Short mmCIF file of C-alpha atoms in Angstrom, two decimals:
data_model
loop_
_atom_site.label_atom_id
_atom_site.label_comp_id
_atom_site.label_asym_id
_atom_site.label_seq_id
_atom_site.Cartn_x
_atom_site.Cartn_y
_atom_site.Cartn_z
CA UNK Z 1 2.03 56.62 21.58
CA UNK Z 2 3.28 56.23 18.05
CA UNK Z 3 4.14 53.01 16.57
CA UNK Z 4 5.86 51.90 13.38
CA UNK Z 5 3.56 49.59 11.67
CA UNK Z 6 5.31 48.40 7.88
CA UNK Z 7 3.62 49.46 4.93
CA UNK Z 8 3.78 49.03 1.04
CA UNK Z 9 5.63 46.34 0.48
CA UNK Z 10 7.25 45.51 3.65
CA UNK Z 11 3.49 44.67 5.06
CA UNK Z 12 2.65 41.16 5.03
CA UNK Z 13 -0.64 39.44 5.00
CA UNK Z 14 -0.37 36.58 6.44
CA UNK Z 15 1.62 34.94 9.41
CA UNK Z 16 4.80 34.35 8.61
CA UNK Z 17 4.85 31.83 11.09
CA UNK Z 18 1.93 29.62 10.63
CA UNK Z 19 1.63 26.35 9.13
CA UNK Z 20 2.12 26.49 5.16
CA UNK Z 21 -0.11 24.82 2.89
CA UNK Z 22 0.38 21.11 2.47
CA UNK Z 23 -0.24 19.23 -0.66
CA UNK Z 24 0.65 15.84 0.06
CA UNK Z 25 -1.79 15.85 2.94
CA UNK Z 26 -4.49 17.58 0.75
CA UNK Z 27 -4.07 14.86 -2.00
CA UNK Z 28 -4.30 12.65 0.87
CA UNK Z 29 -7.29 13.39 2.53
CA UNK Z 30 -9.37 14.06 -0.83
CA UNK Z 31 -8.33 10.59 -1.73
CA UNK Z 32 -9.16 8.85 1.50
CA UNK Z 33 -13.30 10.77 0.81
CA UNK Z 34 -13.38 9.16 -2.43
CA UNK Z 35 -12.40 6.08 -0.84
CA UNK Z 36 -15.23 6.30 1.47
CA UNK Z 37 -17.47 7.35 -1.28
CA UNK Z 38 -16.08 4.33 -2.83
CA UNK Z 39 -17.13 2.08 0.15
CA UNK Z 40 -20.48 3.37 -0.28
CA UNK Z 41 -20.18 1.65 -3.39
CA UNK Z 42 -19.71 -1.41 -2.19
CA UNK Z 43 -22.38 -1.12 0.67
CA UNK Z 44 -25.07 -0.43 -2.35
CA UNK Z 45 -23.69 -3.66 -3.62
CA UNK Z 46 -23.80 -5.81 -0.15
CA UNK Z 47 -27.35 -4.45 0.23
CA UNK Z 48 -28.40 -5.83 -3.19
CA UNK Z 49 -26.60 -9.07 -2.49
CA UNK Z 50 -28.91 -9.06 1.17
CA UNK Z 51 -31.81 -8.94 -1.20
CA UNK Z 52 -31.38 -11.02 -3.89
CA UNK Z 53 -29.53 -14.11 -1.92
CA UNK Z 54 -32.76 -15.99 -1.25
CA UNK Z 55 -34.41 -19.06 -3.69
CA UNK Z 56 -36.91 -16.47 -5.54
CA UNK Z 57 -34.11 -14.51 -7.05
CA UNK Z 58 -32.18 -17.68 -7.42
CA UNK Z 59 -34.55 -18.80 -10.36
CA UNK Z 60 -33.81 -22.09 -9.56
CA UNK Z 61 -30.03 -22.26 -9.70
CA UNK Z 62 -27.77 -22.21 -7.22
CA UNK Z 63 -27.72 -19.99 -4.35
CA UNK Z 64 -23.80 -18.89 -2.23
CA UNK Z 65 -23.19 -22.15 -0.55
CA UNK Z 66 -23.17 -23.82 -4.10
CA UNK Z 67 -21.02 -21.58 -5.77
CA UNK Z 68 -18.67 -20.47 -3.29
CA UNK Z 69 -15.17 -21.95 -2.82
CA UNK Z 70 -14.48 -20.53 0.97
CA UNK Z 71 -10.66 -22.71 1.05
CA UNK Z 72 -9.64 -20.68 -1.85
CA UNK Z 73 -11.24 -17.35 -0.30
CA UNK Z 74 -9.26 -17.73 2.75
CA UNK Z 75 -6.00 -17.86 0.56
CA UNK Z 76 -7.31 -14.77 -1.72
CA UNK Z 77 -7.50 -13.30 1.70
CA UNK Z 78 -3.80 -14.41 2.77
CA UNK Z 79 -2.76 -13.19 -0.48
CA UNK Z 80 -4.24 -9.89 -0.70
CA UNK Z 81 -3.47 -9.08 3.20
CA UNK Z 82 0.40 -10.10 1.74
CA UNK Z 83 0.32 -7.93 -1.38
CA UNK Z 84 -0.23 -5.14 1.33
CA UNK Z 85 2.32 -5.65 3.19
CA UNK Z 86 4.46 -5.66 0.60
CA UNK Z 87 3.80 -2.46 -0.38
CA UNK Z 88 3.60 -1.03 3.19
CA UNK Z 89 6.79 -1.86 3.68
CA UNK Z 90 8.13 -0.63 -0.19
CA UNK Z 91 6.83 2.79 1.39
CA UNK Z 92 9.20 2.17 4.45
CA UNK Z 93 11.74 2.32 2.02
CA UNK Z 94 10.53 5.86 0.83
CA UNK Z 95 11.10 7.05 4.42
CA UNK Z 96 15.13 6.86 3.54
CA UNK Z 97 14.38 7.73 -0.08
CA UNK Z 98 15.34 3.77 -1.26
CA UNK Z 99 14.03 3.42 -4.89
CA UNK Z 100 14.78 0.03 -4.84
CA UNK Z 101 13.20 -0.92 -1.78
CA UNK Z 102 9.97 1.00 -2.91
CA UNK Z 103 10.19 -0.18 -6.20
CA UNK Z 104 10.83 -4.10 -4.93
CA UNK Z 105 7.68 -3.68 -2.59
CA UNK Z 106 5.58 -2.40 -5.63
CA UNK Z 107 6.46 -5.35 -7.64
CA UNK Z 108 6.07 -7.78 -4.84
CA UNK Z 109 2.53 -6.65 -4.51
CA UNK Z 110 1.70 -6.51 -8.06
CA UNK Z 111 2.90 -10.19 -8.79
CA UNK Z 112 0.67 -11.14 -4.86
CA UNK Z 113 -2.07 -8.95 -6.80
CA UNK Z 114 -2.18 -10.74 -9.72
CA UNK Z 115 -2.29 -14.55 -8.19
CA UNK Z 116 -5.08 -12.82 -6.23
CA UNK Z 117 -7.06 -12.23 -9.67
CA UNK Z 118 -5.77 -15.57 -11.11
CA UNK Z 119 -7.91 -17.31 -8.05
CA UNK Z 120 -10.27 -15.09 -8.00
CA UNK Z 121 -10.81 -15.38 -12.39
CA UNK Z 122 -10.51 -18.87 -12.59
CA UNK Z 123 -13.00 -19.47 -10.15
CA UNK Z 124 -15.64 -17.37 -11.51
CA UNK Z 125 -14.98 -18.40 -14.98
CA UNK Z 126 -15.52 -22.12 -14.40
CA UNK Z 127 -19.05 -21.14 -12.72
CA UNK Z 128 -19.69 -19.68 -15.49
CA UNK Z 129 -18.68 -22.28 -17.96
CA UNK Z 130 -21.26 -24.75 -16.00
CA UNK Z 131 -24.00 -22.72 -17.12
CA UNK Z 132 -23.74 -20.54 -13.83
CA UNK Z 133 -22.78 -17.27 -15.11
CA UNK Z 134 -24.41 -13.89 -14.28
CA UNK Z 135 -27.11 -13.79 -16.93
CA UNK Z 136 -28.37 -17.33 -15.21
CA UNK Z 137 -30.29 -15.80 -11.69
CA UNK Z 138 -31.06 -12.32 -10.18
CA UNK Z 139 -28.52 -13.86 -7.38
CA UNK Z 140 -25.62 -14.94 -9.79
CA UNK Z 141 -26.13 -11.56 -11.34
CA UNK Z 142 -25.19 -9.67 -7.91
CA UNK Z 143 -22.58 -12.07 -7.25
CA UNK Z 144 -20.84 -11.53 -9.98
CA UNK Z 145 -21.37 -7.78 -9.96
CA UNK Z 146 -19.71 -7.88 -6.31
CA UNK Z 147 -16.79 -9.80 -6.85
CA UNK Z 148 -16.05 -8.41 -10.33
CA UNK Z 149 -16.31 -4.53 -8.92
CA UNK Z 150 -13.40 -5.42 -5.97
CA UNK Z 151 -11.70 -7.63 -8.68
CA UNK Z 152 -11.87 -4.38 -11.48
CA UNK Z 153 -10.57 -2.40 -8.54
CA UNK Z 154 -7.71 -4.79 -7.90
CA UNK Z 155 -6.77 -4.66 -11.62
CA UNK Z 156 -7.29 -0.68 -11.89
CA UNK Z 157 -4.33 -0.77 -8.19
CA UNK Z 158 -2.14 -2.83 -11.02
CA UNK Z 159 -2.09 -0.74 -13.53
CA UNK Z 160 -1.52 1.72 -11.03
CA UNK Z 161 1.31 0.28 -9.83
CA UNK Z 162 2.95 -0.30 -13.10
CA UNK Z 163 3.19 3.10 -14.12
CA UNK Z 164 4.85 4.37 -10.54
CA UNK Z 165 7.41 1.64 -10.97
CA UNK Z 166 8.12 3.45 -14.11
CA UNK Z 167 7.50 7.10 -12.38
CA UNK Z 168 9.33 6.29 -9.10
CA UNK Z 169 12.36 4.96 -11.76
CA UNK Z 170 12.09 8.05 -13.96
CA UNK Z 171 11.02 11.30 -11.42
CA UNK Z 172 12.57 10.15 -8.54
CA UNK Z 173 10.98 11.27 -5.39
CA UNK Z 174 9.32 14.47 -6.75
CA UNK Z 175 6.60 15.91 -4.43
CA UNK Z 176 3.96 14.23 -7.26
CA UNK Z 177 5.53 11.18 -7.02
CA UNK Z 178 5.45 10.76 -3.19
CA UNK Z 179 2.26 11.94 -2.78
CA UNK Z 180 0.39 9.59 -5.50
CA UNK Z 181 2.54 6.68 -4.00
CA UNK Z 182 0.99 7.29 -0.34
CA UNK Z 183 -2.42 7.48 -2.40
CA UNK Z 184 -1.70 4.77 -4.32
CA UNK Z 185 -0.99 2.97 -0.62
CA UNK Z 186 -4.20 4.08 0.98
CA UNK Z 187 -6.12 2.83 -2.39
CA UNK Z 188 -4.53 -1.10 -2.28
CA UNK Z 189 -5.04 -0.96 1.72
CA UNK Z 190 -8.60 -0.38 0.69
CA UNK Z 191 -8.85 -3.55 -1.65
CA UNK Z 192 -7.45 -5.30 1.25
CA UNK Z 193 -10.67 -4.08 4.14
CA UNK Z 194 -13.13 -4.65 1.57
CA UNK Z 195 -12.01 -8.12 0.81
CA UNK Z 196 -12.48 -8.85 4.49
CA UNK Z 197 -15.81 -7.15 4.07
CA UNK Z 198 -16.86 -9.77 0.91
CA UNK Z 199 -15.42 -13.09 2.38
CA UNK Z 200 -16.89 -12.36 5.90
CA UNK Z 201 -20.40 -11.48 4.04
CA UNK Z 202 -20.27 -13.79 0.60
CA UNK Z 203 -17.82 -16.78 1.95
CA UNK Z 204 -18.25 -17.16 5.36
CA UNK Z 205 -22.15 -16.27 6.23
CA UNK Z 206 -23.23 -17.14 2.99
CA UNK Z 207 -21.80 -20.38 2.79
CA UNK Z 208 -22.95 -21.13 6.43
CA UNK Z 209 -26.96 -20.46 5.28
CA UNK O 1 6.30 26.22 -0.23
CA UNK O 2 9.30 26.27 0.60
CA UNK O 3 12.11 25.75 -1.76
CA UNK O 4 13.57 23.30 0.61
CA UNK O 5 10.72 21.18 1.05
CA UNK O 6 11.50 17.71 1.27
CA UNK O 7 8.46 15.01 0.68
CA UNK O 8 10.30 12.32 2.12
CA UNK O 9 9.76 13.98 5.85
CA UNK O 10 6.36 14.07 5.24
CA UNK O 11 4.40 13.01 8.20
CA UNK O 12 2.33 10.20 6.63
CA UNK O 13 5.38 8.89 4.75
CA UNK O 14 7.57 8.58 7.86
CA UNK O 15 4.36 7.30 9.83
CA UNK O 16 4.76 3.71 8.40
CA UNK O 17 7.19 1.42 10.48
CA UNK O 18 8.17 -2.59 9.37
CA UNK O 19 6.81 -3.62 12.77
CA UNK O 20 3.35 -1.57 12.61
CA UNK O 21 2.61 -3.47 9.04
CA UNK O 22 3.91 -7.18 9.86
CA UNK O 23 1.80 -6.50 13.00
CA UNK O 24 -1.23 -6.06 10.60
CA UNK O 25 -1.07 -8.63 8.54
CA UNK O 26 -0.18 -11.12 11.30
CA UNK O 27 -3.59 -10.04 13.17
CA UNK O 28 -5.40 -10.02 10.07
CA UNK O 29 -4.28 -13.30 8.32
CA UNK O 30 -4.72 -15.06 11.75
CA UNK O 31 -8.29 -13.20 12.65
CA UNK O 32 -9.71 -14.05 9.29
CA UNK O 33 -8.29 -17.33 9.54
CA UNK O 34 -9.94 -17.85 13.03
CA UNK O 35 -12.89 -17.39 11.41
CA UNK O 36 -12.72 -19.59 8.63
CA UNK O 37 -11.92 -21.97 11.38
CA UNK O 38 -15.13 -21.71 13.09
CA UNK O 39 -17.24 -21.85 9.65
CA UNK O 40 -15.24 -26.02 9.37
CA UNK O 41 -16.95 -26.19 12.96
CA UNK O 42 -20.40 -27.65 13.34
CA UNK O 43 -22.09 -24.34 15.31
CA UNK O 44 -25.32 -23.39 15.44
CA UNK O 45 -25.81 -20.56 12.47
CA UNK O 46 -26.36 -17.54 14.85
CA UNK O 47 -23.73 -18.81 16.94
CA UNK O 48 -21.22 -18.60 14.22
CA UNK O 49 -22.39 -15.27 12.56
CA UNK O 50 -21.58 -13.31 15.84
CA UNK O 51 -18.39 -15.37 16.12
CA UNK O 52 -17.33 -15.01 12.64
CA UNK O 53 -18.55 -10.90 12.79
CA UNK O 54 -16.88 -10.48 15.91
CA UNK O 55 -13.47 -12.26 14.66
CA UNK O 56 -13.80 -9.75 10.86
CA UNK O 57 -14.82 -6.75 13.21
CA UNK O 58 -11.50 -6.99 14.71
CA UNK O 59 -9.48 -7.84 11.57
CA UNK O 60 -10.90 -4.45 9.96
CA UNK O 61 -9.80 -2.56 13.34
CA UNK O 62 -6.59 -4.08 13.58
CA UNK O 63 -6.16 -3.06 9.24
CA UNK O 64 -7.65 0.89 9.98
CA UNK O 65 -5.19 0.87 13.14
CA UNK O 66 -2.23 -0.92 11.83
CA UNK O 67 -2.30 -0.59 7.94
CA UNK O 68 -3.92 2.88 7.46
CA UNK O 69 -2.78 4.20 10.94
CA UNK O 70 -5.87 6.22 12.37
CA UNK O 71 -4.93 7.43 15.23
CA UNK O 72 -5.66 11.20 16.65
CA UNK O 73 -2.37 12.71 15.53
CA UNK O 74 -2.62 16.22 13.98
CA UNK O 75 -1.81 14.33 10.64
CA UNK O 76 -4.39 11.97 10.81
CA UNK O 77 -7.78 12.47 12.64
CA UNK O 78 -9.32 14.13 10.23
CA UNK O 79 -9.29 10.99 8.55
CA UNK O 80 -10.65 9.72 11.46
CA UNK O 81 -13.71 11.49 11.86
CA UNK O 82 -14.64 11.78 8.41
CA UNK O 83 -14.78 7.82 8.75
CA UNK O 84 -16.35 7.81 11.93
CA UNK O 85 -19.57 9.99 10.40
CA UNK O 86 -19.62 7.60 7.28
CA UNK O 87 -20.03 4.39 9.09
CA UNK O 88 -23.64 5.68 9.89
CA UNK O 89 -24.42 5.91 6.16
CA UNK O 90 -22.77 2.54 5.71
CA UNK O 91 -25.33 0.91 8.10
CA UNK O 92 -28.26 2.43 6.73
CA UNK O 93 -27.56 1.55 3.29
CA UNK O 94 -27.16 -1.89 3.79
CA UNK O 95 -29.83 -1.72 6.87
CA UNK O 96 -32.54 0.33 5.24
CA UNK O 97 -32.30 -1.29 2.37
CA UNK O 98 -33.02 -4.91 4.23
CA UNK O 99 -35.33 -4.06 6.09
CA UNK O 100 -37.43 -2.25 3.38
CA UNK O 101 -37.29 -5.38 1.07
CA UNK O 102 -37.47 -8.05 3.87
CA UNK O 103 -40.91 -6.30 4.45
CA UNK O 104 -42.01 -6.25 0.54
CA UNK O 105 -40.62 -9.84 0.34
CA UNK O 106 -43.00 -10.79 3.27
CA UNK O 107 -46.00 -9.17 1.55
CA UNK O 108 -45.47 -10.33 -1.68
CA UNK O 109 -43.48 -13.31 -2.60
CA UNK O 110 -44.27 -16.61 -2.35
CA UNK O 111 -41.55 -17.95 0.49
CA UNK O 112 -41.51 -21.25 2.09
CA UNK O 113 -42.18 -19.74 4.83
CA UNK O 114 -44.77 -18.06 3.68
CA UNK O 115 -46.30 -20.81 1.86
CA UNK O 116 -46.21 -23.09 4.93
CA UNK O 117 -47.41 -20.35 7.16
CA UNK O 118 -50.74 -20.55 5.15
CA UNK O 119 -50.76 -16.73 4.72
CA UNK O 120 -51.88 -15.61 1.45
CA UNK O 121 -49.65 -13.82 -0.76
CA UNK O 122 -50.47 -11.08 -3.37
CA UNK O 123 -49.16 -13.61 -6.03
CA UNK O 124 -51.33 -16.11 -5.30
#
């Protein structure tokens, strides 16, 4: 039985039908394996923390529980789980394409952001103005290496930030734009599980040994 | 694509709700806070660890649930199980790497423990 099957140009390769490709989840999901590569990062540094926490590697000096300031962790913690929020909820706004609203969650997490790195800063510089700083011990070396990793991570989300406030203003909702702000969200959500990850480990058990 | 494709109806940009994220910071903030409470309480140091674990355990499920939104949606468990086969490698890099120096450390430094145990050391 004969059948009329198009040809030349009418023939099509592919299914009309089926499921085009999709940046915005592409970006997504490549972004969300670096950020597990990038929590492999910080399980390299939790494992060298493990080691070197103990009086040997201490070289006499102080060990977590002297060095530690767990009242102002838990309000680093606070702030940080706030800065997220805010910028959850900025990307509600993008769901009814409201550049303020994004744009007023962005900067309401980058101002939370940066009194996170204020506490965090001033803490770790007055340790290290008491002779404490991370040349003084194996351990103090580690622990500075830790917190200053999440805090260069935390500053890196900033200056992130700052230039979509200016691209969200400028582009508008472009599919660029939307997709680096959902990476941009997955990335400070990020900051926000591995700070629960340090004050559990560095705060909490290590100020309890 | 299309010509008429619209990122705002993305699926992960209209997965986020106000209620799912206040949700996850309220379970967080008070999880984490939970356990702060119980390090201010005079337990016994294994009793707290599991205590304080358990409580952080939670806050990080509540944050991948609530914050990040894993769920096993067509838009999201891929995400999902690429996470679920790196928490293996997260436990033996921190594990292995314990255990392997908690053995050398045994063998060769000069602990209290060891010390008091009467053992010798290699550095003695």
């Amino acid at each position: 039985m004969a059948t009329s099957n198009p040809t030349g140009a009418a023939l099509a390769l592919w299914n009309p039908g089926a499921d085009e490709h999709d940046p915005i989840s592409a970006r997504t999901y490549g972004f969300w394996l670096y950020l597990i590569g990038d929590a492999l990062l910080f399980c390299s540094l939790f494992a060298s923390y493990a080691v070197l926490d103990n009086p040997v590697n201490a070289a006499g000096g102080p060990l977590t529980a002297q060095v530690i300031n767990t009242p102002h962790g838990l309000w680093q913690t606070f702030i940080i789980l706030a800065s997220v929020l805010a910028y959850s909820l900025g990307t509600v706004s993008l769901k009814n394409g409201n550049a303020a609203g994004v744009q007023l969650g962005i900067l309401a997490a980058l101002l939370l952001g940066g009194a996170f790195l204020y506490i965090s800063g001033t803490d770790l510089w007055a340790l290290a103005a008491q002779g404490n700083g991370p040349t003084r011990s194996a351990f103090l070396s580690v622990f500075f290496t830790l917190l200053l990793t999440h805090g260069l991570h935390m500053l890196f989300g900033i200056l992130w930030m700052l230039v979509m406030l200016v691209q969200v203003g400028v582009l508008g909702f472009t599919k660029d734009v939307v997709g680096r702000l959902l990476n941009l969200r997955l990335f400070w959500q990020f900051q926000a599980t591995m700070w629960v990850c340090v004050y559990f480990y560095v705060y909490l058990l290590g100020g309890a040994r | 694509m299309s010509s008429h494709y619209n990122p705002l109806q993305h699926p992960e940009v209209q997965q986020g709700t106000t209620g799912r994220y206040i949700a996850a910071f309220l379970a967080s903030a008070a999880l984490m806070g939970g356990a702060y409470y119980a390090s201010t309480q005079k337990l016994p140091l294994m009793e707290f660890a599991a205590t304080a674990a358990a409580l952080s355990l939670a806050a990080l499920v509540s944050q991948l649930a609530l914050f990040f939104g894993l769920n096993i949606s067509q838009a999201q468990i891929w995400k999902g199980v690429a996470l679920f086969l790196a928490i293996p490698l997260f436990i033996i890099t921190i594990g292995m790497t314990v255990w392997a120096f908690s053995s050398l450390y045994s063998r060769t430094m000069p602990m209290d423990g060891m010390l008091m145990s009467g053992q010798p050391t290699l550095l003695q």
